mmCIF file of C-alpha atoms in Angstrom:
data_model
loop_
_atom_site.group_PDB
_atom_site.id
_atom_site.type_symbol
_atom_site.label_atom_id
_atom_site.label_comp_id
_atom_site.label_asym_id
_atom_site.label_seq_id
_atom_site.Cartn_x
_atom_site.Cartn_y
_atom_site.Cartn_z
ATOM 1 C CA MET A 1 72.886 -65.124 1.648
ATOM 2 C CA THR A 2 71.793 -66.567 -1.690
ATOM 3 C CA THR A 3 70.465 -64.162 -4.216
ATOM 4 C CA THR A 4 67.330 -65.660 -6.043
ATOM 5 C CA LEU A 5 67.004 -65.030 -9.885
ATOM 6 C CA LEU A 6 63.460 -64.107 -10.949
ATOM 7 C CA ARG A 7 62.120 -63.836 -14.397
ATOM 8 C CA THR A 8 58.480 -62.981 -14.125
ATOM 9 C CA ALA A 9 56.544 -60.606 -12.130
ATOM 10 C CA ASP A 10 54.335 -63.539 -10.852
ATOM 11 C CA GLU A 11 57.559 -65.006 -9.395
ATOM 12 C CA LEU A 12 58.317 -61.770 -7.619
ATOM 13 C CA HIS A 13 54.775 -61.155 -6.389
ATOM 14 C CA ALA A 14 54.619 -64.644 -4.856
ATOM 15 C CA ARG A 15 57.670 -63.987 -2.490
ATOM 16 C CA ALA A 16 56.678 -63.367 1.026
ATOM 17 C CA ARG A 17 57.147 -59.575 1.815
ATOM 18 C CA ARG A 18 59.256 -58.986 4.973
ATOM 19 C CA GLY A 19 60.183 -55.534 6.168
ATOM 20 C CA ARG A 20 60.755 -52.684 3.577
ATOM 21 C CA ARG A 21 61.440 -53.570 -0.007
ATOM 22 C CA ALA A 22 64.173 -51.562 -1.553
ATOM 23 C CA VAL A 23 64.712 -51.618 -5.207
ATOM 24 C CA VAL A 24 67.749 -50.853 -7.383
ATOM 25 C CA MET A 25 67.148 -50.631 -11.110
ATOM 26 C CA THR A 26 69.900 -51.220 -13.431
ATOM 27 C CA MET A 27 70.513 -52.334 -17.203
ATOM 28 C CA GLY A 28 73.033 -54.938 -15.998
ATOM 29 C CA ALA A 29 76.795 -55.053 -16.509
ATOM 30 C CA LEU A 30 76.959 -54.140 -12.929
ATOM 31 C CA HIS A 31 80.209 -52.548 -11.285
ATOM 32 C CA GLU A 32 81.203 -51.079 -8.239
ATOM 33 C CA GLY A 33 78.741 -48.075 -8.672
ATOM 34 C CA HIS A 34 75.803 -50.463 -8.675
ATOM 35 C CA ALA A 35 77.275 -52.607 -5.770
ATOM 36 C CA THR A 36 77.442 -49.234 -3.821
ATOM 37 C CA LEU A 37 73.565 -48.824 -4.539
ATOM 38 C CA ILE A 38 72.833 -52.207 -3.571
ATOM 39 C CA ARG A 39 74.898 -51.869 -0.340
ATOM 40 C CA THR A 40 73.142 -48.577 0.467
ATOM 41 C CA ALA A 41 69.782 -50.160 -0.003
ATOM 42 C CA ARG A 42 70.839 -53.098 2.155
ATOM 43 C CA GLY A 43 71.693 -50.758 4.726
ATOM 44 C CA ILE A 44 68.374 -48.835 4.659
ATOM 45 C CA ALA A 45 66.313 -51.839 4.426
ATOM 46 C CA GLY A 46 67.981 -53.359 7.389
ATOM 47 C CA PRO A 47 68.202 -57.064 8.073
ATOM 48 C CA ASP A 48 64.453 -57.531 8.178
ATOM 49 C CA GLY A 49 63.924 -55.855 4.697
ATOM 50 C CA GLU A 50 64.436 -57.036 1.299
ATOM 51 C CA VAL A 51 66.533 -55.760 -1.574
ATOM 52 C CA VAL A 52 65.618 -56.334 -5.268
ATOM 53 C CA VAL A 53 67.968 -55.561 -8.030
ATOM 54 C CA THR A 54 66.343 -55.258 -11.471
ATOM 55 C CA VAL A 55 68.283 -56.099 -14.557
ATOM 56 C CA PHE A 56 66.636 -55.052 -17.898
ATOM 57 C CA VAL A 57 68.081 -53.386 -21.050
ATOM 58 C CA ASN A 58 65.328 -51.052 -21.842
ATOM 59 C CA PRO A 59 64.839 -50.691 -25.650
ATOM 60 C CA LEU A 60 62.674 -47.533 -25.360
ATOM 61 C CA GLN A 61 65.490 -45.423 -24.188
ATOM 62 C CA PHE A 62 68.062 -46.204 -26.923
ATOM 63 C CA GLY A 63 67.782 -43.866 -29.952
ATOM 64 C CA ALA A 64 68.715 -44.420 -33.482
ATOM 65 C CA GLY A 65 72.412 -45.144 -33.863
ATOM 66 C CA GLU A 66 72.763 -45.823 -30.143
ATOM 67 C CA ASP A 67 74.352 -48.965 -28.590
ATOM 68 C CA LEU A 68 71.570 -51.160 -27.807
ATOM 69 C CA ASP A 69 72.881 -54.159 -29.764
ATOM 70 C CA ARG A 70 76.230 -53.879 -28.281
ATOM 71 C CA TYR A 71 75.251 -52.829 -24.839
ATOM 72 C CA PRO A 72 76.882 -55.446 -22.399
ATOM 73 C CA ARG A 73 74.671 -58.294 -21.124
ATOM 74 C CA THR A 74 76.461 -60.300 -18.323
ATOM 75 C CA LEU A 75 73.722 -61.709 -16.109
ATOM 76 C CA ASP A 76 75.959 -64.606 -14.503
ATOM 77 C CA ALA A 77 78.495 -61.903 -13.534
ATOM 78 C CA ASP A 78 75.660 -59.598 -12.475
ATOM 79 C CA LEU A 79 74.194 -62.167 -10.124
ATOM 80 C CA LYS A 80 77.574 -62.684 -8.454
ATOM 81 C CA ILE A 81 77.937 -58.861 -7.701
ATOM 82 C CA ALA A 82 74.350 -58.519 -6.623
ATOM 83 C CA GLU A 83 74.775 -61.271 -4.144
ATOM 84 C CA ALA A 84 78.131 -60.103 -2.744
ATOM 85 C CA ALA A 85 76.498 -56.526 -2.238
ATOM 86 C CA GLY A 86 73.713 -58.054 -0.239
ATOM 87 C CA ALA A 87 70.716 -58.548 -2.784
ATOM 88 C CA ASP A 88 68.053 -60.941 -1.924
ATOM 89 C CA ALA A 89 66.655 -61.151 -5.313
ATOM 90 C CA VAL A 90 67.628 -60.109 -9.080
ATOM 91 C CA PHE A 91 64.570 -59.546 -11.118
ATOM 92 C CA ALA A 92 65.676 -60.002 -14.944
ATOM 93 C CA PRO A 93 62.416 -60.085 -17.012
ATOM 94 C CA SER A 94 62.382 -60.450 -20.768
ATOM 95 C CA VAL A 95 61.303 -57.638 -23.199
ATOM 96 C CA GLU A 96 58.144 -59.649 -23.588
ATOM 97 C CA GLN A 97 57.533 -59.644 -19.755
ATOM 98 C CA VAL A 98 57.773 -55.896 -19.522
ATOM 99 C CA TYR A 99 56.206 -55.083 -22.743
ATOM 100 C CA PRO A 100 53.552 -57.852 -23.188
ATOM 101 C CA GLY A 101 51.818 -56.179 -26.227
ATOM 102 C CA GLY A 102 54.839 -54.752 -27.753
ATOM 103 C CA GLU A 103 55.942 -51.203 -27.467
ATOM 104 C CA PRO A 104 53.518 -49.474 -25.420
ATOM 105 C CA GLN A 105 51.186 -46.942 -27.039
ATOM 106 C CA VAL A 106 50.846 -45.076 -23.889
ATOM 107 C CA ARG A 107 53.899 -43.597 -22.216
ATOM 108 C CA VAL A 108 55.060 -41.374 -19.581
ATOM 109 C CA THR A 109 56.229 -37.907 -21.061
ATOM 110 C CA ALA A 110 59.232 -36.217 -19.362
ATOM 111 C CA GLY A 111 57.882 -32.788 -20.077
ATOM 112 C CA PRO A 112 60.087 -29.602 -20.483
ATOM 113 C CA MET A 113 63.055 -30.908 -18.407
ATOM 114 C CA GLY A 114 63.163 -34.077 -20.581
ATOM 115 C CA GLY A 115 64.157 -31.862 -23.547
ATOM 116 C CA ARG A 116 67.108 -30.096 -22.178
ATOM 117 C CA LEU A 117 70.770 -31.439 -21.936
ATOM 118 C CA GLU A 118 70.651 -35.164 -22.075
ATOM 119 C CA GLY A 119 67.037 -35.036 -23.681
ATOM 120 C CA ALA A 120 68.281 -32.477 -26.177
ATOM 121 C CA ALA A 121 71.124 -34.916 -27.204
ATOM 122 C CA ARG A 122 69.215 -38.000 -27.157
ATOM 123 C CA PRO A 123 65.508 -37.167 -28.151
ATOM 124 C CA GLY A 124 63.045 -39.498 -26.506
ATOM 125 C CA HIS A 125 65.506 -40.906 -24.012
ATOM 126 C CA PHE A 126 63.796 -39.635 -21.058
ATOM 127 C CA ASP A 127 60.316 -40.752 -22.215
ATOM 128 C CA GLY A 128 61.557 -44.291 -22.546
ATOM 129 C CA MET A 129 63.490 -44.247 -19.154
ATOM 130 C CA LEU A 130 60.476 -42.878 -17.184
ATOM 131 C CA THR A 131 58.088 -45.289 -18.935
ATOM 132 C CA VAL A 132 60.251 -48.290 -18.027
ATOM 133 C CA VAL A 133 60.834 -46.892 -14.511
ATOM 134 C CA ALA A 134 57.189 -46.566 -13.912
ATOM 135 C CA LYS A 135 56.426 -50.230 -15.069
ATOM 136 C CA LEU A 136 59.293 -51.435 -13.059
ATOM 137 C CA LEU A 137 57.984 -49.551 -9.798
ATOM 138 C CA HIS A 138 54.504 -51.239 -10.393
ATOM 139 C CA LEU A 139 56.065 -54.645 -11.180
ATOM 140 C CA THR A 140 58.262 -54.514 -8.047
ATOM 141 C CA ARG A 141 56.093 -52.667 -5.580
ATOM 142 C CA PRO A 142 58.925 -51.158 -3.507
ATOM 143 C CA ASP A 143 58.830 -48.925 -0.576
ATOM 144 C CA LEU A 144 61.867 -47.164 -1.799
ATOM 145 C CA ALA A 145 64.003 -46.976 -5.012
ATOM 146 C CA LEU A 146 67.664 -46.025 -5.370
ATOM 147 C CA TYR A 147 69.308 -44.178 -8.081
ATOM 148 C CA GLY A 148 72.745 -42.710 -8.753
ATOM 149 C CA GLN A 149 73.675 -39.190 -8.752
ATOM 150 C CA LYS A 150 75.801 -39.791 -11.802
ATOM 151 C CA ASP A 151 72.557 -39.737 -13.920
ATOM 152 C CA ALA A 152 71.683 -36.434 -12.081
ATOM 153 C CA GLN A 153 68.839 -35.419 -14.721
ATOM 154 C CA GLN A 154 67.479 -38.989 -14.748
ATOM 155 C CA LEU A 155 67.136 -38.756 -10.897
ATOM 156 C CA ALA A 156 65.617 -35.354 -11.033
ATOM 157 C CA LEU A 157 63.197 -36.466 -13.620
ATOM 158 C CA ILE A 158 62.150 -39.760 -11.545
ATOM 159 C CA ARG A 159 61.777 -37.596 -8.312
ATOM 160 C CA ARG A 160 59.443 -35.291 -10.537
ATOM 161 C CA MET A 161 57.386 -38.055 -11.961
ATOM 162 C CA VAL A 162 56.878 -39.631 -8.496
ATOM 163 C CA ARG A 163 55.764 -36.397 -7.142
ATOM 164 C CA ASP A 164 53.626 -35.365 -9.884
ATOM 165 C CA LEU A 165 51.937 -38.584 -10.488
ATOM 166 C CA ASN A 166 51.686 -39.524 -6.819
ATOM 167 C CA PHE A 167 53.816 -42.774 -6.738
ATOM 168 C CA GLY A 168 53.885 -44.317 -3.204
ATOM 169 C CA VAL A 169 57.708 -44.772 -3.076
ATOM 170 C CA GLU A 170 60.667 -42.949 -1.577
ATOM 171 C CA ILE A 171 63.287 -42.059 -3.946
ATOM 172 C CA VAL A 172 66.915 -42.176 -2.693
ATOM 173 C CA GLY A 173 69.894 -40.588 -4.465
ATOM 174 C CA VAL A 174 73.278 -42.138 -3.905
ATOM 175 C CA PRO A 175 76.509 -40.144 -4.682
ATOM 176 C CA THR A 176 78.643 -40.855 -7.674
ATOM 177 C CA VAL A 177 81.183 -43.563 -7.409
ATOM 178 C CA ARG A 178 84.607 -43.002 -9.089
ATOM 179 C CA GLU A 179 87.444 -45.040 -10.002
ATOM 180 C CA ASP A 180 90.948 -43.941 -8.376
ATOM 181 C CA ASP A 181 91.681 -41.734 -11.282
ATOM 182 C CA GLY A 182 88.490 -39.730 -10.805
ATOM 183 C CA LEU A 183 86.594 -41.321 -13.839
ATOM 184 C CA ALA A 184 82.973 -41.849 -12.870
ATOM 185 C CA LEU A 185 82.008 -45.532 -12.940
ATOM 186 C CA SER A 186 80.082 -46.463 -16.159
ATOM 187 C CA SER A 187 79.299 -49.708 -17.934
ATOM 188 C CA ARG A 188 80.581 -47.705 -21.015
ATOM 189 C CA ASN A 189 84.112 -47.235 -19.767
ATOM 190 C CA ARG A 190 84.930 -50.686 -20.884
ATOM 191 C CA TYR A 191 84.825 -49.385 -24.436
ATOM 192 C CA LEU A 192 87.516 -46.869 -23.860
ATOM 193 C CA SER A 193 91.216 -47.903 -25.043
ATOM 194 C CA ALA A 194 93.958 -46.752 -22.746
ATOM 195 C CA GLN A 195 94.661 -43.601 -24.777
ATOM 196 C CA ALA A 196 90.892 -42.675 -25.045
ATOM 197 C CA ARG A 197 90.675 -43.292 -21.311
ATOM 198 C CA ARG A 198 93.312 -40.487 -20.691
ATOM 199 C CA THR A 199 91.340 -38.163 -22.764
ATOM 200 C CA ALA A 200 88.021 -39.318 -20.903
ATOM 201 C CA LEU A 201 89.495 -38.190 -17.713
ATOM 202 C CA ALA A 202 89.008 -34.410 -18.740
ATOM 203 C CA LEU A 203 85.259 -34.951 -17.766
ATOM 204 C CA SER A 204 85.992 -35.316 -14.059
ATOM 205 C CA GLN A 205 88.929 -33.001 -14.187
ATOM 206 C CA ALA A 206 86.800 -30.260 -15.528
ATOM 207 C CA LEU A 207 84.280 -30.744 -12.963
ATOM 208 C CA PHE A 208 86.919 -30.795 -10.115
ATOM 209 C CA ALA A 209 88.233 -27.425 -11.483
ATOM 210 C CA GLY A 210 85.047 -25.935 -11.402
ATOM 211 C CA ALA A 211 84.276 -27.179 -7.877
ATOM 212 C CA ASP A 212 87.811 -25.705 -6.905
ATOM 213 C CA ARG A 213 87.102 -22.352 -8.305
ATOM 214 C CA HIS A 214 83.826 -22.263 -6.525
ATOM 215 C CA ALA A 215 85.125 -23.262 -3.158
ATOM 216 C CA ALA A 216 88.015 -20.616 -3.354
ATOM 217 C CA GLN A 217 85.482 -18.020 -4.165
ATOM 218 C CA GLU A 218 83.249 -18.946 -1.526
ATOM 219 C CA ALA A 219 86.129 -19.132 0.903
ATOM 220 C CA LEU A 220 87.219 -15.574 -0.218
ATOM 221 C CA ARG A 221 83.745 -14.062 0.342
ATOM 222 C CA ALA A 222 83.555 -15.720 3.874
ATOM 223 C CA ARG A 223 86.917 -13.961 4.804
ATOM 224 C CA ALA A 224 85.603 -10.647 3.154
ATOM 225 C CA ARG A 225 82.395 -10.799 5.466
ATOM 226 C CA GLU A 226 84.414 -11.055 8.455
ATOM 227 C CA VAL A 227 85.660 -7.639 8.620
ATOM 228 C CA PRO A 228 82.943 -4.910 8.284
ATOM 229 C CA ALA A 229 84.781 -1.930 6.825
ATOM 230 C CA THR A 230 85.972 -1.907 3.190
ATOM 231 C CA ARG A 231 89.408 -0.523 4.072
ATOM 232 C CA ALA A 232 89.839 -2.765 6.962
ATOM 233 C CA ARG A 233 88.637 -5.677 4.635
ATOM 234 C CA ALA A 234 91.114 -4.872 1.954
ATOM 235 C CA GLU A 235 94.085 -4.643 4.617
ATOM 236 C CA ALA A 236 93.041 -8.052 6.111
ATOM 237 C CA LEU A 237 92.756 -9.592 2.731
ATOM 238 C CA SER A 238 96.139 -8.266 1.828
ATOM 239 C CA ALA A 239 97.812 -9.443 5.071
ATOM 240 C CA ILE A 240 97.084 -12.979 4.040
ATOM 241 C CA GLY A 241 98.320 -12.705 0.620
ATOM 242 C CA GLU A 242 95.110 -12.068 -1.397
ATOM 243 C CA SER A 243 96.451 -9.117 -3.178
ATOM 244 C CA ARG A 244 94.273 -9.258 -6.089
ATOM 245 C CA ALA A 245 91.117 -9.329 -3.956
ATOM 246 C CA ALA A 246 92.301 -6.756 -1.531
ATOM 247 C CA ALA A 247 92.553 -4.488 -4.521
ATOM 248 C CA ASP A 248 88.782 -4.385 -4.658
ATOM 249 C CA ALA A 249 87.497 -6.088 -1.536
ATOM 250 C CA HIS A 250 84.056 -4.267 -1.780
ATOM 251 C CA ALA A 251 83.630 -5.844 -5.276
ATOM 252 C CA VAL A 252 84.592 -9.297 -3.873
ATOM 253 C CA ALA A 253 82.018 -8.954 -0.889
ATOM 254 C CA GLN A 254 79.383 -7.695 -3.526
ATOM 255 C CA ALA A 255 80.079 -10.241 -6.280
ATOM 256 C CA SER A 256 77.550 -12.971 -6.886
ATOM 257 C CA PRO A 257 78.087 -16.016 -4.385
ATOM 258 C CA GLY A 258 80.593 -18.466 -5.869
ATOM 259 C CA GLY A 259 80.719 -16.919 -9.382
ATOM 260 C CA PRO A 260 78.757 -19.119 -11.646
ATOM 261 C CA ALA A 261 80.460 -17.764 -14.707
ATOM 262 C CA ALA A 262 83.910 -18.309 -13.242
ATOM 263 C CA VAL A 263 82.801 -21.859 -12.387
ATOM 264 C CA ARG A 264 81.906 -22.597 -15.912
ATOM 265 C CA ALA A 265 84.959 -20.942 -17.216
ATOM 266 C CA ALA A 266 87.525 -23.031 -15.033
ATOM 267 C CA ALA A 267 85.632 -26.260 -16.306
ATOM 268 C CA ARG A 268 85.595 -25.108 -19.838
ATOM 269 C CA LEU A 269 89.369 -24.480 -19.886
ATOM 270 C CA VAL A 270 89.999 -28.105 -19.085
ATOM 271 C CA LEU A 271 87.708 -29.324 -21.730
ATOM 272 C CA ASP A 272 89.173 -26.986 -24.311
ATOM 273 C CA GLU A 273 92.606 -28.555 -23.574
ATOM 274 C CA ALA A 274 91.209 -32.050 -23.992
ATOM 275 C CA ALA A 275 89.757 -31.333 -27.422
ATOM 276 C CA ARG A 276 93.246 -31.062 -28.502
ATOM 277 C CA LEU A 277 94.327 -34.428 -27.341
ATOM 278 C CA ASP A 278 94.653 -37.765 -29.505
ATOM 279 C CA PRO A 279 91.781 -38.961 -29.459
ATOM 280 C CA PRO A 280 90.218 -35.432 -28.971
ATOM 281 C CA LEU A 281 87.354 -34.978 -26.480
ATOM 282 C CA ASP A 282 84.140 -33.886 -28.479
ATOM 283 C CA LEU A 283 82.009 -31.946 -26.033
ATOM 284 C CA ASP A 284 78.285 -32.092 -26.185
ATOM 285 C CA TYR A 285 77.600 -29.753 -23.310
ATOM 286 C CA LEU A 286 78.815 -28.057 -20.054
ATOM 287 C CA ALA A 287 76.034 -26.717 -18.033
ATOM 288 C CA LEU A 288 75.578 -25.292 -14.600
ATOM 289 C CA VAL A 289 71.964 -25.787 -13.705
ATOM 290 C CA ASP A 290 69.319 -25.702 -11.136
ATOM 291 C CA PRO A 291 68.569 -29.412 -10.379
ATOM 292 C CA SER A 292 64.803 -28.850 -9.989
ATOM 293 C CA ASP A 293 64.308 -28.327 -13.845
ATOM 294 C CA PHE A 294 67.905 -28.336 -15.286
ATOM 295 C CA THR A 295 67.714 -24.711 -16.491
ATOM 296 C CA ASP A 296 70.884 -22.583 -16.385
ATOM 297 C CA ILE A 297 71.419 -20.755 -13.259
ATOM 298 C CA ALA A 298 72.095 -16.763 -13.222
ATOM 299 C CA ASP A 299 75.019 -15.078 -11.748
ATOM 300 C CA ASP A 300 73.052 -14.334 -8.566
ATOM 301 C CA PHE A 301 71.717 -17.729 -7.948
ATOM 302 C CA THR A 302 71.826 -19.190 -4.420
ATOM 303 C CA GLY A 303 71.155 -22.807 -3.427
ATOM 304 C CA GLU A 304 71.905 -26.331 -4.685
ATOM 305 C CA ALA A 305 73.261 -26.574 -8.308
ATOM 306 C CA VAL A 306 74.560 -29.199 -10.655
ATOM 307 C CA LEU A 307 77.664 -28.896 -12.907
ATOM 308 C CA ALA A 308 77.022 -31.298 -15.729
ATOM 309 C CA VAL A 309 79.229 -32.447 -18.617
ATOM 310 C CA ALA A 310 78.597 -34.721 -21.552
ATOM 311 C CA ALA A 311 81.125 -35.672 -24.284
ATOM 312 C CA ARG A 312 82.367 -38.399 -26.700
ATOM 313 C CA VAL A 313 85.793 -39.869 -26.899
ATOM 314 C CA GLY A 314 85.717 -41.753 -30.052
ATOM 315 C CA THR A 315 82.557 -43.626 -30.255
ATOM 316 C CA THR A 316 81.852 -43.582 -26.605
ATOM 317 C CA ARG A 317 79.583 -41.059 -25.010
ATOM 318 C CA LEU A 318 80.157 -40.377 -21.250
ATOM 319 C CA ILE A 319 78.464 -38.145 -18.850
ATOM 320 C CA ASP A 320 79.380 -36.686 -15.430
ATOM 321 C CA ASN A 321 78.212 -34.129 -12.904
ATOM 322 C CA ILE A 322 79.006 -32.734 -9.483
ATOM 323 C CA PRO A 323 76.786 -30.963 -6.968
ATOM 324 C CA LEU A 324 77.657 -27.531 -5.818
ATOM 325 C CA THR A 325 76.059 -25.027 -3.353
ATOM 326 C CA PHE A 326 76.013 -21.364 -4.101
ATOM 327 C CA GLY A 327 75.551 -18.708 -1.516
ATOM 328 C CA ALA A 328 77.100 -19.129 1.968
ATOM 329 C CA ALA A 329 75.044 -17.646 4.669
ATOM 330 C CA SER A 330 75.713 -13.997 5.247
#
């Protein structure tokens, strides 16, 4: 398969549509995370469908002092990666093609969710992101569009926009792709020195620590539910070595499912240790949130949640997250 490079919307619209069109939106500097999105799109679209990858560095979503000018632009390499992953076309428009009248006066507003976490750290970022996503959805006219779970708040906002504004497109989230050491793949990883990268690993390690604490607590609760009587429950837990839990098995059984506070604490411990490294990890936020609106979850929360973190290592800002489910069935 040869991937076609398209520069204008007219060129894209002139293509004969065949099957379902799946779009993967990127800002270029493609890596294995993007390739996974493209391969997933290829699998969903099937051999009779079409996969279009957009490459566009959107100036609207870069704030003052952010890295718009130094953001990597590697179109030749991007084309090779897109082709190897199964893309039919790469749509790489100019700024003038996307914003023909200059910066748009009418924009999509992200609403309350857009002011939380990433939105609080980067004011206006999500308005710019949603505006360009809306434009690219109109320009590419896909049946479905795929986005990575690594940018969980972005994915949630795109889903909300599509639902609230009646876009006729299916949004597909794809799990985060990680390097062998656990670091989430990002175009910004290339800015990290070897020593800074060691510090940056604390982001994923913190998330895994929180997930491990959550899994252990959920397993303990499940074991506690297997025995109906408080005394018998304590004896059963003690017999398998859960001496601390056996001391108050009734409290374990009644505790909030999975213990959100304990999950946050386990993750925070790792991040606090990384703050003492050289270079140090400078934490922006650690949050355990409801993915429907990105508000903090309460201790009695049940359902899907996202444990999210953002931090700087030197001048490089990184984000990561992991999904968790609170409240196993009773």
